[in-house]
CSV table of C-alpha atoms and ligand atoms in Angstrom, one decimal:
chain,number,residue,atom,x,y,z
A,55,MET,CA,144.4,153.3,98.9
A,56,PHE,CA,142.4,151.4,96.7
A,57,ARG,CA,145.5,150.9,94.4
A,58,ALA,CA,147.6,149.6,97.4
A,59,PHE,CA,144.9,147.2,98.4
A,60,ILE,CA,144.6,145.9,94.9
A,61,ILE,CA,148.4,145.5,94.5
A,62,THR,CA,148.5,143.7,97.5
A,63,CYS,CA,145.7,141.5,96.8
A,64,LEU,CA,147.1,140.8,93.4
A,65,GLY,CA,150.7,140.1,94.6
A,66,PHE,CA,151.8,142.5,91.7
A,67,GLY,CA,154.2,144.0,93.9
A,68,LEU,CA,158.1,144.3,93.9
A,69,SER,CA,158.6,140.7,92.3
A,70,THR,CA,157.2,142.1,89.0
A,71,ALA,CA,160.2,144.4,88.4
A,72,ALA,CA,162.1,141.3,87.2
A,73,TRP,CA,160.2,141.3,84.0
A,74,ALA,CA,160.9,143.4,81.2
A,75,ASN,CA,157.5,143.4,79.4
A,76,PRO,CA,155.2,141.3,81.7
A,77,THR,CA,151.8,140.6,80.4
A,78,LYS,CA,150.1,141.2,83.9
A,79,THR,CA,147.4,138.6,83.9
A,80,LEU,CA,144.1,138.3,86.1
A,81,LEU,CA,142.4,134.8,86.4
A,82,LEU,CA,139.0,134.4,87.7
A,83,SER,CA,138.4,130.9,88.9
A,84,PRO,CA,135.5,129.0,90.4
A,85,ASP,CA,135.7,128.6,94.1
A,86,HIS,CA,136.4,124.8,93.8
A,87,LEU,CA,139.6,125.3,91.4
A,88,LYS,CA,141.2,128.2,92.9
A,89,ALA,CA,144.1,126.2,94.4
A,90,ALA,CA,144.5,124.4,91.3
A,91,TRP,CA,144.5,127.7,89.2
A,92,GLN,CA,147.0,129.3,91.9
A,93,ASN,CA,149.4,126.5,91.2
A,94,TYR,CA,149.2,127.1,87.5
A,95,ALA,CA,149.6,131.1,88.2
A,96,LEU,CA,152.7,130.2,90.2
A,97,GLN,CA,153.8,128.3,87.2
A,98,ARG,CA,153.1,131.1,84.6
A,99,THR,CA,154.6,133.8,87.0
A,100,ALA,CA,158.0,131.9,87.2
A,101,ALA,CA,158.0,131.7,83.4
A,102,GLY,CA,157.5,135.6,83.1
A,103,THR,CA,153.8,136.0,83.0
A,104,PRO,CA,152.7,137.3,86.3
A,105,MET,CA,149.3,136.0,87.1
A,106,HIS,CA,146.9,136.2,89.9
A,107,VAL,CA,143.8,134.3,90.7
A,108,VAL,CA,140.6,135.8,92.1
A,109,SER,CA,137.8,133.3,93.0
A,110,LEU,CA,134.2,134.0,92.0
A,111,SER,CA,132.9,134.2,95.5
A,112,GLU,CA,135.7,137.0,96.3
A,113,VAL,CA,134.4,138.8,93.0
A,114,ALA,CA,130.8,138.5,94.3
A,115,ALA,CA,131.7,139.9,97.8
A,116,ARG,CA,133.9,142.8,96.5
A,117,TYR,CA,132.4,144.3,93.5
A,118,LYS,CA,129.1,145.8,92.5
A,119,GLY,CA,126.8,144.9,89.7
A,120,ARG,CA,123.2,143.8,89.0
A,121,ASP,CA,124.4,140.2,88.4
A,122,ILE,CA,127.6,138.1,88.7
A,123,GLN,CA,128.4,138.9,85.2
A,124,GLU,CA,128.5,142.7,85.8
A,125,LYS,CA,130.6,142.1,88.8
A,126,MET,CA,133.1,139.9,86.9
A,127,ARG,CA,133.3,142.9,84.4
A,128,VAL,CA,133.7,145.7,87.0
A,129,CYS,CA,136.4,143.4,88.7
A,130,ILE,CA,138.4,143.1,85.3
A,131,ARG,CA,138.1,146.5,84.5
A,132,LYS,CA,139.3,147.7,87.9
A,133,HIS,CA,142.5,145.6,87.3
A,134,ILE,CA,143.0,146.7,83.8
A,135,ASP,CA,142.5,150.5,84.8
A,136,GLN,CA,144.3,150.4,88.0
A,137,VAL,CA,147.1,147.9,88.1
A,138,ASP,CA,147.8,147.5,84.5
A,139,VAL,CA,146.3,144.0,83.7
A,140,THR,CA,146.7,143.3,80.1
A,141,ALA,CA,145.3,139.8,80.0
A,142,VAL,CA,142.4,138.0,81.5
A,143,ILE,CA,141.7,134.4,81.8
A,144,LEU,CA,138.1,133.0,82.7
A,145,GLY,CA,139.1,129.5,84.3
A,146,GLY,CA,136.0,127.6,83.8
A,147,ASP,CA,133.4,126.1,81.7
A,148,SER,CA,130.2,127.8,81.3
A,149,SER,CA,126.5,126.4,80.6
A,150,PRO,CA,123.1,127.6,80.0
A,151,ASP,CA,122.2,127.6,83.8
A,152,GLY,CA,125.4,129.7,84.4
A,153,GLY,CA,128.1,127.2,85.0
A,154,LEU,CA,131.4,127.5,86.7
A,155,ILE,CA,132.3,130.9,85.1
A,156,PRO,CA,129.3,132.3,83.5
A,157,ASP,CA,129.2,133.8,79.9
A,158,ARG,CA,127.4,136.9,79.1
A,159,ASP,CA,124.7,136.2,76.4
A,160,THR,CA,124.2,138.8,73.8
A,161,TYR,CA,121.4,139.5,71.6
A,162,HIS,CA,121.7,139.8,67.9
A,163,LYS,CA,119.2,140.5,65.2
A,164,ASN,CA,120.4,140.8,61.6
A,165,MET,CA,120.0,139.3,58.2
A,166,TRP,CA,120.8,135.8,59.8
A,167,GLY,CA,117.8,136.0,62.1
A,168,ASN,CA,117.5,136.3,65.8
A,169,ASP,CA,119.8,135.0,68.4
A,170,THR,CA,119.4,135.8,72.2
A,171,ASP,CA,122.2,134.0,73.7
A,172,ILE,CA,125.5,134.4,71.9
A,173,PRO,CA,128.2,134.1,74.5
A,174,SER,CA,130.7,136.9,74.2
A,175,ASP,CA,133.6,137.0,76.4
A,176,LEU,CA,134.6,140.3,74.9
A,177,TYR,CA,132.1,142.0,77.2
A,178,TYR,CA,134.2,141.3,80.2
A,179,ILE,CA,137.1,143.5,79.1
A,180,SER,CA,134.7,146.2,77.7
A,181,PRO,CA,134.6,149.6,79.8
A,182,GLY,CA,130.7,149.9,79.0
A,183,SER,CA,127.8,147.9,80.2
A,184,TRP,CA,126.7,146.6,76.9
A,185,ASP,CA,123.3,147.6,77.9
A,186,ALA,CA,122.8,151.3,77.3
A,187,ASP,CA,118.8,151.1,77.3
A,188,GLY,CA,118.8,149.1,80.7
A,189,ASP,CA,116.6,146.5,79.7
A,190,GLY,CA,118.5,143.7,80.8
A,191,VAL,CA,119.3,142.4,77.3
A,192,TYR,CA,122.8,142.8,76.3
A,193,GLY,CA,124.8,143.7,73.2
A,194,GLU,CA,121.8,145.0,71.1
A,195,TRP,CA,123.6,146.4,68.2
A,196,ALA,CA,121.3,149.1,67.9
A,197,ASP,CA,119.8,149.9,71.3
A,198,ASP,CA,123.0,149.3,73.5
A,199,LYS,CA,125.4,150.8,71.1
A,200,GLU,CA,126.5,153.7,73.1
A,201,GLU,CA,127.8,151.2,75.8
A,202,ILE,CA,129.4,148.5,73.3
A,203,SER,CA,133.0,148.7,72.7
A,204,TYR,CA,135.5,146.5,70.9
A,205,PRO,CA,139.0,145.7,71.6
A,206,ASP,CA,142.0,148.0,70.6
A,207,GLY,CA,144.4,145.5,70.7
A,208,SER,CA,146.0,146.3,74.0
A,209,ILE,CA,144.0,144.0,76.2
A,210,SER,CA,143.2,140.2,75.7
A,211,ILE,CA,140.7,137.8,77.1
A,212,GLY,CA,140.5,134.1,76.8
A,213,ARG,CA,138.7,131.4,78.5
A,214,ILE,CA,140.1,128.1,79.4
A,215,PRO,CA,136.6,125.9,79.8
A,216,VAL,CA,137.7,123.4,82.4
A,217,ARG,CA,135.4,121.8,85.0
A,218,SER,CA,137.7,119.9,87.3
A,219,ILE,CA,141.1,119.8,89.1
A,220,GLU,CA,142.2,117.2,86.7
A,221,ASP,CA,141.3,119.4,83.9
A,222,VAL,CA,143.6,122.5,85.3
A,223,GLN,CA,146.3,120.1,86.0
A,224,SER,CA,146.4,118.7,82.6
A,225,TYR,CA,146.2,122.0,80.7
A,226,GLY,CA,149.1,123.1,83.0
A,227,ASN,CA,151.2,120.3,81.9
A,228,LYS,CA,150.0,121.1,78.1
A,229,VAL,CA,151.3,124.8,78.6
A,230,THR,CA,154.6,123.5,80.2
A,231,ALA,CA,155.2,121.3,77.0
A,232,TYR,CA,154.1,123.9,74.7
A,233,LEU,CA,156.5,126.5,76.2
A,234,ALA,CA,159.4,124.0,76.1
A,235,SER,CA,158.8,123.3,72.4
A,236,ILE,CA,159.3,127.0,71.6
A,237,SER,CA,161.3,130.0,71.7
A,238,ILE,CA,159.3,133.0,72.2
A,239,GLY,CA,159.2,135.3,69.2
A,240,GLN,CA,160.5,132.7,66.8
A,241,ALA,CA,158.0,131.5,64.3
A,242,VAL,CA,158.5,127.8,63.8
A,243,GLY,CA,156.5,124.9,62.4
A,244,GLU,CA,153.8,124.9,59.5
A,245,LEU,CA,150.5,126.4,59.3
A,246,THR,CA,147.8,124.4,57.2
A,247,PHE,CA,144.5,125.5,55.9
A,248,THR,CA,141.9,122.7,55.5
A,249,CYS,CA,138.8,123.5,53.5
A,250,ALA,CA,136.0,121.0,53.0
A,251,VAL,CA,133.6,123.4,51.2
A,252,GLN,CA,134.2,124.2,47.5
A,253,SER,CA,132.6,127.6,47.7
A,254,ALA,CA,134.9,128.7,50.1
A,255,TYR,CA,138.1,127.6,48.5
A,256,PRO,CA,138.9,131.1,46.8
A,257,LYS,CA,138.9,133.1,49.9
A,258,VAL,CA,140.6,130.5,52.1
A,259,TYR,CA,143.2,129.8,49.4
A,260,ARG,CA,144.0,133.8,49.2
A,261,SER,CA,144.6,133.8,53.0
A,262,ALA,CA,146.8,130.9,52.8
A,263,THR,CA,148.8,131.8,49.6
A,264,GLU,CA,148.7,135.8,49.9
A,265,PHE,CA,147.9,137.3,52.9
A,266,ILE,CA,149.8,134.9,55.4
A,267,PRO,CA,153.0,134.7,53.5
A,268,SER,CA,153.1,138.5,53.0
A,269,VAL,CA,153.9,138.9,56.7
A,270,TRP,CA,155.3,135.5,57.6
A,271,LYS,CA,158.3,135.2,55.3
A,272,ASP,CA,160.0,132.2,56.8
A,273,GLY,CA,156.9,130.1,57.4
A,274,LYS,CA,155.6,127.3,55.4
A,275,VAL,CA,151.7,127.4,54.7
A,276,ASN,CA,150.0,124.2,53.7
A,277,ILE,CA,146.9,123.5,51.7
A,278,PHE,CA,144.5,120.5,52.8
A,279,PHE,CA,141.3,121.1,50.6
A,280,ASN,CA,139.3,118.0,49.1
A,281,ASP,CA,140.5,118.7,45.7
A,282,MET,CA,144.2,119.9,46.4
A,283,THR,CA,146.6,119.3,49.0
A,284,SER,CA,150.3,120.0,49.7
A,285,TRP,CA,150.6,116.2,50.1
A,286,ASP,CA,149.5,114.6,46.9
A,287,ASN,CA,152.6,113.3,45.7
A,288,GLY,CA,151.9,113.2,41.8
A,289,LYS,CA,148.8,110.9,42.6
A,290,GLY,CA,146.3,113.4,41.4
A,291,GLU,CA,145.0,116.6,42.9
A,292,GLY,CA,143.2,115.8,46.3
A,293,SER,CA,144.4,112.3,46.5
A,294,PHE,CA,145.5,112.7,50.0
A,295,ASP,CA,142.0,112.9,51.4
A,296,LEU,CA,141.1,115.4,54.1
A,297,SER,CA,139.7,112.4,56.2
A,298,PRO,CA,139.8,112.2,60.0
A,299,LYS,CA,142.5,109.7,59.8
A,300,ASN,CA,144.8,111.7,57.7
A,301,PHE,CA,144.1,114.7,59.8
A,302,VAL,CA,145.0,112.6,63.1
A,303,GLY,CA,148.2,111.8,61.3
A,304,LYS,CA,149.0,115.2,60.3
A,305,ILE,CA,148.7,116.4,63.9
A,306,ASN,CA,150.5,113.5,65.5
A,307,GLU,CA,153.3,114.0,62.9
A,308,GLY,CA,153.8,117.4,64.7
A,309,LEU,CA,155.2,119.5,61.5
A,310,THR,CA,152.0,121.4,61.3
A,311,ASN,CA,151.7,123.0,64.7
A,312,LYS,CA,149.0,125.7,63.6
A,313,TRP,CA,145.8,125.0,62.0
A,314,HIS,CA,143.0,126.8,60.3
A,315,ILE,CA,139.9,124.5,59.8
A,316,HIS,CA,137.3,125.7,57.3
A,317,GLY,CA,134.0,123.8,56.6
A,318,HIS,CA,131.0,122.6,58.3
A,319,GLY,CA,130.8,121.7,61.9
A,320,LEU,CA,128.5,120.5,64.8
A,321,THR,CA,129.1,120.9,68.5
A,322,ASP,CA,130.9,117.6,68.8
A,323,GLN,CA,132.7,117.5,65.3
A,324,TRP,CA,134.5,119.2,62.4
A,325,VAL,CA,133.0,117.8,59.0
A,326,LEU,CA,135.7,116.8,56.9
A,327,GLU,CA,135.8,115.4,53.2
A,328,LYS,CA,132.8,113.3,52.0
A,329,ASP,CA,130.9,114.5,55.3
A,330,ALA,CA,133.6,112.4,57.4
A,331,GLU,CA,133.2,113.2,61.1
A,332,PHE,CA,136.3,114.1,63.0
A,333,SER,CA,134.5,113.8,66.3
A,334,ILE,CA,135.4,113.4,69.9
A,335,PRO,CA,136.7,109.8,69.7
A,336,PHE,CA,139.1,110.8,67.2
A,337,VAL,CA,140.5,113.4,69.7
A,338,LYS,CA,141.8,110.2,71.8
A,339,ALA,CA,143.8,109.2,68.9
A,340,LEU,CA,145.9,112.5,69.1
A,341,LYS,CA,149.3,111.9,71.1
A,342,ASN,CA,150.9,115.2,70.4
A,343,ILE,CA,151.8,116.6,73.6
A,344,ASP,CA,154.9,117.9,72.3
A,345,ASN,CA,153.6,119.5,69.3
A,346,LEU,CA,150.4,121.2,70.6
A,347,PRO,CA,148.8,123.3,67.8
A,348,VAL,CA,146.9,126.7,67.9
A,349,ILE,CA,143.6,126.3,65.8
A,350,THR,CA,141.3,128.8,64.3
A,351,THR,CA,138.1,127.6,63.0
A,352,VAL,CA,135.1,128.8,61.3
A,353,SER,CA,133.2,125.8,61.7
A,354,CYS,CA,129.5,126.3,63.2
A,355,PHE,CA,129.4,125.4,66.8
A,356,THR,CA,132.8,124.1,67.1
A,357,GLY,CA,133.3,126.4,70.1
A,358,ASN,CA,129.8,126.0,71.4
A,359,PHE,CA,131.4,125.7,74.9
A,360,ASP,CA,128.2,127.1,76.9
A,361,ASP,CA,126.0,124.4,75.7
A,362,GLU,CA,124.2,121.7,77.7
A,363,GLU,CA,126.1,119.1,75.6
A,364,ASP,CA,129.7,119.0,76.9
A,365,PRO,CA,132.4,118.9,75.5
A,366,CYS,CA,132.1,120.6,72.3
A,367,ILE,CA,135.0,119.5,70.1
A,368,SER,CA,137.1,122.6,70.9
A,369,GLU,CA,137.0,121.7,74.6
A,370,ALA,CA,137.7,117.9,73.9
A,371,MET,CA,140.8,119.2,72.3
A,372,LEU,CA,142.0,121.4,75.0
A,373,ARG,CA,141.2,119.0,77.7
A,374,SER,CA,142.8,116.0,76.5
A,375,PRO,CA,145.6,115.3,78.7
A,376,ILE,CA,147.8,113.7,76.0
A,377,GLY,CA,147.3,115.7,72.9
A,378,GLY,CA,144.8,117.9,71.1
A,379,ALA,CA,145.6,121.5,71.0
A,380,ILE,CA,146.8,124.5,73.3
A,381,ALA,CA,144.3,127.3,72.2
A,382,ILE,CA,141.4,127.5,69.7
A,383,VAL,CA,139.6,130.4,68.1
A,384,ALA,CA,136.2,129.1,67.2
A,385,PRO,CA,132.4,130.3,66.9
A,386,SER,CA,130.1,129.6,69.5
A,387,ARG,CA,127.4,129.6,66.9
A,388,GLU,CA,127.2,129.4,63.2
A,389,GLY,CA,130.2,131.4,62.3
A,390,LYS,CA,128.5,133.0,59.3
A,391,PRO,CA,130.1,134.7,56.5
A,392,HIS,CA,129.4,138.5,57.4
A,393,PHE,CA,129.4,141.0,54.9
A,394,HIS,CA,128.0,144.6,54.7
A,395,ASP,CA,126.2,144.1,51.5
A,396,PRO,CA,125.7,140.3,51.0
A,397,GLU,CA,123.8,140.4,47.8
A,398,LYS,CA,126.6,141.9,46.2
A,399,GLU,CA,129.6,140.7,48.1
A,400,PHE,CA,128.7,136.8,48.6
A,401,PRO,CA,129.1,136.2,44.9
A,402,LEU,CA,132.5,137.8,45.1
A,403,MET,CA,133.4,135.8,48.0
A,404,VAL,CA,132.8,132.5,45.8
A,405,LYS,CA,134.2,133.9,42.6
A,406,GLU,CA,137.3,136.1,43.6
A,407,GLY,CA,137.8,135.1,47.2
A,408,LYS,CA,136.5,138.0,48.8
A,409,LEU,CA,137.1,137.7,52.5
A,410,ASP,CA,133.9,137.9,54.9
A,411,GLY,CA,134.3,139.2,58.4
A,412,THR,CA,134.8,135.8,60.0
A,413,THR,CA,137.4,134.9,57.6
A,414,GLN,CA,139.1,138.3,57.9
A,415,THR,CA,139.2,137.8,61.7
A,416,MET,CA,140.9,134.4,61.4
A,417,THR,CA,143.3,135.8,58.7
A,418,SER,CA,144.3,138.8,60.8
A,419,PHE,CA,144.7,136.8,63.9
A,420,TRP,CA,147.6,134.7,61.9
A,421,MET,CA,149.1,137.8,60.3
A,422,ALA,CA,149.2,139.6,63.8
A,423,GLY,CA,150.6,136.4,65.6
A,424,LEU,CA,153.0,135.4,62.9
A,425,GLY,CA,153.8,138.5,61.5
A,426,GLU,CA,154.1,140.7,64.5
A,427,GLY,CA,154.8,138.4,67.1
A,428,ARG,CA,151.8,139.0,69.3
A,429,LEU,CA,150.7,136.6,71.9
A,430,ILE,CA,147.6,134.5,71.2
A,431,GLY,CA,145.1,136.7,73.1
A,432,HIS,CA,146.3,140.0,71.9
A,433,ALA,CA,146.6,138.8,68.1
A,434,LEU,CA,142.9,138.0,68.3
A,435,SER,CA,142.1,141.4,70.1
A,436,ALA,CA,144.3,143.2,67.2
A,437,ALA,CA,142.2,141.4,64.6
A,438,LYS,CA,138.8,142.3,66.3
A,439,ALA,CA,140.2,145.9,66.7
A,440,SER,CA,140.7,145.8,62.9
A,441,LEU,CA,137.2,145.1,62.4
A,442,ALA,CA,135.6,147.4,65.1
A,443,ASP,CA,134.5,150.2,62.5
A,444,ASP,CA,132.7,147.3,60.5
A,445,ALA,CA,131.0,146.3,63.4
A,446,LYS,CA,129.8,149.7,64.1
A,447,ARG,CA,128.5,149.9,60.6
A,448,SER,CA,126.6,146.6,60.4
A,449,ALA,CA,125.1,144.2,63.0
A,450,THR,CA,126.0,141.5,61.1
A,451,TYR,CA,129.8,142.2,61.9
A,452,HIS,CA,129.0,142.9,65.3
A,453,GLN,CA,127.7,139.3,65.8
A,454,GLY,CA,131.1,138.2,64.1
A,455,LEU,CA,133.1,139.7,66.7
A,456,CYS,CA,130.9,138.5,69.6
A,457,GLU,CA,130.5,134.9,68.5
A,458,LEU,CA,134.2,134.2,68.1
A,459,ASN,CA,135.8,133.5,71.4
A,460,LEU,CA,139.3,132.5,72.3
A,461,LEU,CA,139.4,129.2,74.3
A,462,GLY,CA,142.9,128.7,76.0
A,463,ASP,CA,145.5,130.8,77.6
A,464,PRO,CA,145.8,134.2,75.9
A,465,THR,CA,149.2,134.8,77.1
A,466,LEU,CA,150.8,132.2,75.4
A,467,PRO,CA,152.9,133.0,72.1
A,468,VAL,CA,151.8,131.9,68.7
A,469,ARG,CA,154.8,129.8,67.9
B,611,CA,CA1,119.7,146.4,75.9
B,612,CA,CA1,131.3,123.3,78.0
């Protein structure tokens, strides 16, 4: 009975038979954006990704839970378990007081200190409550272990942190442009690794020159470090500065449509060579609507979508109507290098390029997207799945998986 009810509600009836491998998608929307998201869902459904929208007040009325976040999780899990939804979109921004689509704050205590409010969208696709001891504090590595689970790669989640109807419309336009510029399953364009921090060169260099090329045979990976770049042209190593101007130029040029950004960051900026700030005003200089990149970044706070300060740099990149990015995997907080035994492993990272948990997640993401042809959200889920055992072993890896969120539509291909 419930199944029939829910199928009717979802509109996932007979029409879905047309799709060979549909990624059935559930989109949770703030009430005032529901009509706009329904237009987006129609657009995506017509393009082969059946998508259904449920508003937050419908979630609140139909599902049980101690707060709206728990009701959202229960709603999402019902759709996964009963009508085979495999992708989830949170269609709104979040803020410290809740915001349009509230995040679930998780608690972390480990070698990096105490964090009480790391937003973890991962929670929403989990079968468990993330609060085994029932104290109302979620995601505690030791106390809530029994109820915490990590993705297995089959279900994905992403948040499109919009606020207005205009934001939804321009994201829809960008998705149309993105899909028009690709053939699904075909890897095209270049992937560029930037690195503005010397101690990270060895590990980033290994990701770029060993790991990714091992599975992405036809692709081209560029290096864009302070002291060496793929575009130095005989003028000396690193002569093509990793400056905001050159970064804007490379994005607008459009050959690089995949970026990994490594280095320091703040909520509103990536810090590039010579501490130059790629900040929100530079986003306006991006006119790359026909070549929108997927971006991964480890830079601190660049995915701080739930902050009072809005937009964070990743949100600015996603909301820009004429350019920017189509999807970004970014840390909502510091994006630390996570190791089981930091005393032993950190020097190995600097010397031999041993990958820490965060860099490993990003590297695995590209390998799953480019090597296995997984969709953006499923590539991140697969990357996190590969680190699930590490997260069960160390609280610091648990934090790593929680603080990295996907901002953007998870059902798009990595081109
Ligand atoms: Ca707890
Ligand atoms: Ca925000």
